[in-house]
Amino acid sequence: MQLSRLQFRTKQAAGKIRRFIRANIYTDENEKLLARREGECTRCGACCKILFKCPFLIEQRSPEAGKAIYTCGIYGQHFNQCRIYPLVPEDLEEIEEPCGYTFR
Ligand code: SF4
């Protein structure tokens, strides 16, 4: 079923709150959940644009790659919720490009 834009944005907002709680308050299961993740980050930047574009996201054009390359302007001090993305398969439903991670 296709979500309306409003439903999609609402899902993104709920996900941001859920991840904030999971990353900063209710962290007990995170290690176990992250162990179910496979793949790697392709630096597509999609998770940095959930609901709004992160102000710390740096976009550079790569003529060789023919696409944008994304980096985090505060990498190393970035937020806990960014460090654990994606934590559960539902997180992948909030982005508009395919993530390099999948879940088993
Ligand atoms: S959406 Fe996935 S592949 Fe893209 S930057 Fe985020 S974690 Fe990396």
PDB file of C-alpha atoms and ligand atoms in Angstrom:
ATOM      1  CA  MET A   1       0.000   0.000   0.000  1.00  0.00           C
ATOM      2  CA  GLN A   2       1.348   3.395  -1.011  1.00  0.00           C
ATOM      3  CA  LEU A   3       1.569   5.904   1.833  1.00  0.00           C
ATOM      4  CA  SER A   4       0.428   9.465   1.241  1.00  0.00           C
ATOM      5  CA  ARG A   5       3.096  12.144   1.680  1.00  0.00           C
ATOM      6  CA  LEU A   6       1.559  13.123   5.023  1.00  0.00           C
ATOM      7  CA  GLN A   7       1.535   9.512   6.215  1.00  0.00           C
ATOM      8  CA  PHE A   8       5.155   9.107   5.115  1.00  0.00           C
ATOM      9  CA  ARG A   9       6.214  12.270   6.958  1.00  0.00           C
ATOM     10  CA  THR A  10       4.317  11.135  10.056  1.00  0.00           C
ATOM     11  CA  LYS A  11       6.108   7.777   9.898  1.00  0.00           C
ATOM     12  CA  GLN A  12       9.454   9.586   9.626  1.00  0.00           C
ATOM     13  CA  ALA A  13       8.642  11.794  12.631  1.00  0.00           C
ATOM     14  CA  ALA A  14       7.626   8.784  14.723  1.00  0.00           C
ATOM     15  CA  GLY A  15      10.810   6.999  13.659  1.00  0.00           C
ATOM     16  CA  LYS A  16      12.984   9.924  14.704  1.00  0.00           C
ATOM     17  CA  ILE A  17      11.418   9.886  18.177  1.00  0.00           C
ATOM     18  CA  ARG A  18      11.716   6.085  18.386  1.00  0.00           C
ATOM     19  CA  ARG A  19      15.389   6.164  17.398  1.00  0.00           C
ATOM     20  CA  PHE A  20      16.147   8.995  19.837  1.00  0.00           C
ATOM     21  CA  ILE A  21      14.686   6.922  22.678  1.00  0.00           C
ATOM     22  CA  ARG A  22      16.434   3.739  21.488  1.00  0.00           C
ATOM     23  CA  ALA A  23      19.783   5.514  21.123  1.00  0.00           C
ATOM     24  CA  ASN A  24      19.753   7.504  24.344  1.00  0.00           C
ATOM     25  CA  ILE A  25      17.380   5.971  26.890  1.00  0.00           C
ATOM     26  CA  TYR A  26      16.265   2.426  26.138  1.00  0.00           C
ATOM     27  CA  THR A  27      19.547   1.026  24.821  1.00  0.00           C
ATOM     28  CA  ASP A  28      19.617  -2.485  26.312  1.00  0.00           C
ATOM     29  CA  GLU A  29      18.686  -4.346  23.119  1.00  0.00           C
ATOM     30  CA  ASN A  30      20.703  -2.292  20.640  1.00  0.00           C
ATOM     31  CA  GLU A  31      23.695  -4.603  20.462  1.00  0.00           C
ATOM     32  CA  LYS A  32      21.474  -7.603  19.753  1.00  0.00           C
ATOM     33  CA  LEU A  33      19.481  -5.690  17.128  1.00  0.00           C
ATOM     34  CA  LEU A  34      22.592  -4.353  15.382  1.00  0.00           C
ATOM     35  CA  ALA A  35      23.960  -7.901  15.143  1.00  0.00           C
ATOM     36  CA  ARG A  36      21.037  -8.700  12.810  1.00  0.00           C
ATOM     37  CA  ARG A  37      22.190  -6.053  10.355  1.00  0.00           C
ATOM     38  CA  GLU A  38      24.108  -6.993   7.210  1.00  0.00           C
ATOM     39  CA  GLY A  39      25.849  -4.909   4.557  1.00  0.00           C
ATOM     40  CA  GLU A  40      27.547  -1.586   4.896  1.00  0.00           C
ATOM     41  CA  CYS A  41      26.907   2.109   4.603  1.00  0.00           C
ATOM     42  CA  THR A  42      27.270   3.358   1.030  1.00  0.00           C
ATOM     43  CA  ARG A  43      27.187   6.997   2.188  1.00  0.00           C
ATOM     44  CA  CYS A  44      24.104   7.688   0.136  1.00  0.00           C
ATOM     45  CA  GLY A  45      22.977  10.255   2.707  1.00  0.00           C
ATOM     46  CA  ALA A  46      19.361   9.085   2.687  1.00  0.00           C
ATOM     47  CA  CYS A  47      19.167   8.617   6.454  1.00  0.00           C
ATOM     48  CA  CYS A  48      20.489  12.166   6.898  1.00  0.00           C
ATOM     49  CA  LYS A  49      17.432  13.488   5.067  1.00  0.00           C
ATOM     50  CA  ILE A  50      14.706  11.859   7.134  1.00  0.00           C
ATOM     51  CA  LEU A  51      12.021  14.497   7.681  1.00  0.00           C
ATOM     52  CA  PHE A  52      14.550  17.269   6.960  1.00  0.00           C
ATOM     53  CA  LYS A  53      18.089  17.537   5.644  1.00  0.00           C
ATOM     54  CA  CYS A  54      20.558  17.426   8.524  1.00  0.00           C
ATOM     55  CA  PRO A  55      22.410  20.773   8.796  1.00  0.00           C
ATOM     56  CA  PHE A  56      25.671  18.842   9.318  1.00  0.00           C
ATOM     57  CA  LEU A  57      25.361  16.890   6.065  1.00  0.00           C
ATOM     58  CA  ILE A  58      28.014  17.860   3.527  1.00  0.00           C
ATOM     59  CA  GLU A  59      27.295  17.107  -0.116  1.00  0.00           C
ATOM     60  CA  GLN A  60      30.081  17.031  -2.691  1.00  0.00           C
ATOM     61  CA  ARG A  61      29.689  16.370  -6.392  1.00  0.00           C
ATOM     62  CA  SER A  62      31.943  13.646  -7.724  1.00  0.00           C
ATOM     63  CA  PRO A  63      32.412  13.882 -11.531  1.00  0.00           C
ATOM     64  CA  GLU A  64      34.151  10.487 -11.525  1.00  0.00           C
ATOM     65  CA  ALA A  65      31.417   8.717  -9.623  1.00  0.00           C
ATOM     66  CA  GLY A  66      28.720  10.723 -11.419  1.00  0.00           C
ATOM     67  CA  LYS A  67      26.823  11.223  -8.207  1.00  0.00           C
ATOM     68  CA  ALA A  68      26.881  13.093  -4.921  1.00  0.00           C
ATOM     69  CA  ILE A  69      29.164  11.941  -2.119  1.00  0.00           C
ATOM     70  CA  TYR A  70      27.957  12.648   1.393  1.00  0.00           C
ATOM     71  CA  THR A  71      29.939  13.132   4.567  1.00  0.00           C
ATOM     72  CA  CYS A  72      28.991  14.121   8.096  1.00  0.00           C
ATOM     73  CA  GLY A  73      30.341  17.486   9.225  1.00  0.00           C
ATOM     74  CA  ILE A  74      30.483  16.327  12.849  1.00  0.00           C
ATOM     75  CA  TYR A  75      31.532  12.728  12.266  1.00  0.00           C
ATOM     76  CA  GLY A  76      33.129  11.412  15.440  1.00  0.00           C
ATOM     77  CA  GLN A  77      30.859  13.594  17.564  1.00  0.00           C
ATOM     78  CA  HIS A  78      27.679  12.749  15.705  1.00  0.00           C
ATOM     79  CA  PHE A  79      24.454  11.891  17.507  1.00  0.00           C
ATOM     80  CA  ASN A  80      23.771   8.469  19.018  1.00  0.00           C
ATOM     81  CA  GLN A  81      20.663   8.005  16.882  1.00  0.00           C
ATOM     82  CA  CYS A  82      22.798   8.491  13.761  1.00  0.00           C
ATOM     83  CA  ARG A  83      25.299   5.905  14.972  1.00  0.00           C
ATOM     84  CA  ILE A  84      22.655   3.192  15.265  1.00  0.00           C
ATOM     85  CA  TYR A  85      20.820   3.811  11.963  1.00  0.00           C
ATOM     86  CA  PRO A  86      19.334   1.472  10.815  1.00  0.00           C
ATOM     87  CA  LEU A  87      18.530  -0.432  14.005  1.00  0.00           C
ATOM     88  CA  VAL A  88      15.405  -2.307  12.887  1.00  0.00           C
ATOM     89  CA  PRO A  89      13.943  -3.074   9.442  1.00  0.00           C
ATOM     90  CA  GLU A  90      11.233  -0.433   9.976  1.00  0.00           C
ATOM     91  CA  ASP A  91      13.934   2.245   9.907  1.00  0.00           C
ATOM     92  CA  LEU A  92      14.509   1.457   6.216  1.00  0.00           C
ATOM     93  CA  GLU A  93      10.892   2.388   5.413  1.00  0.00           C
ATOM     94  CA  GLU A  94      11.637   6.034   6.207  1.00  0.00           C
ATOM     95  CA  ILE A  95      14.233   6.702   3.521  1.00  0.00           C
ATOM     96  CA  GLU A  96      13.755   7.501  -0.148  1.00  0.00           C
ATOM     97  CA  GLU A  97      16.791   5.641  -1.502  1.00  0.00           C
ATOM     98  CA  PRO A  98      17.958   2.083  -0.904  1.00  0.00           C
ATOM     99  CA  CYS A  99      20.189   1.715   2.146  1.00  0.00           C
ATOM    100  CA  GLY A 100      23.360  -0.396   2.007  1.00  0.00           C
ATOM    101  CA  TYR A 101      22.135  -2.344   5.039  1.00  0.00           C
ATOM    102  CA  THR A 102      19.617  -5.162   5.182  1.00  0.00           C
ATOM    103  CA  PHE A 103      18.423  -7.315   8.069  1.00  0.00           C
ATOM    104  CA  ARG A 104      18.422 -11.081   8.477  1.00  0.00           C
TER     105      ARG A 104
HETATM  106  S1  SF4 B   1      20.732   5.280   4.325  1.00  0.00           S
HETATM  107 FE1  SF4 B   1      22.054   3.531   4.819  1.00  0.00          FE
HETATM  108  S2  SF4 B   1      23.632   3.507   3.199  1.00  0.00           S
HETATM  109 FE2  SF4 B   1      22.637   5.536   3.154  1.00  0.00          FE
HETATM  110  S3  SF4 B   1      23.929   6.842   4.477  1.00  0.00           S
HETATM  111 FE3  SF4 B   1      22.295   5.996   5.772  1.00  0.00          FE
HETATM  112  S4  SF4 B   1      23.151   4.117   6.688  1.00  0.00           S
HETATM  113 FE4  SF4 B   1      24.456   4.692   4.942  1.00  0.00          FE
END
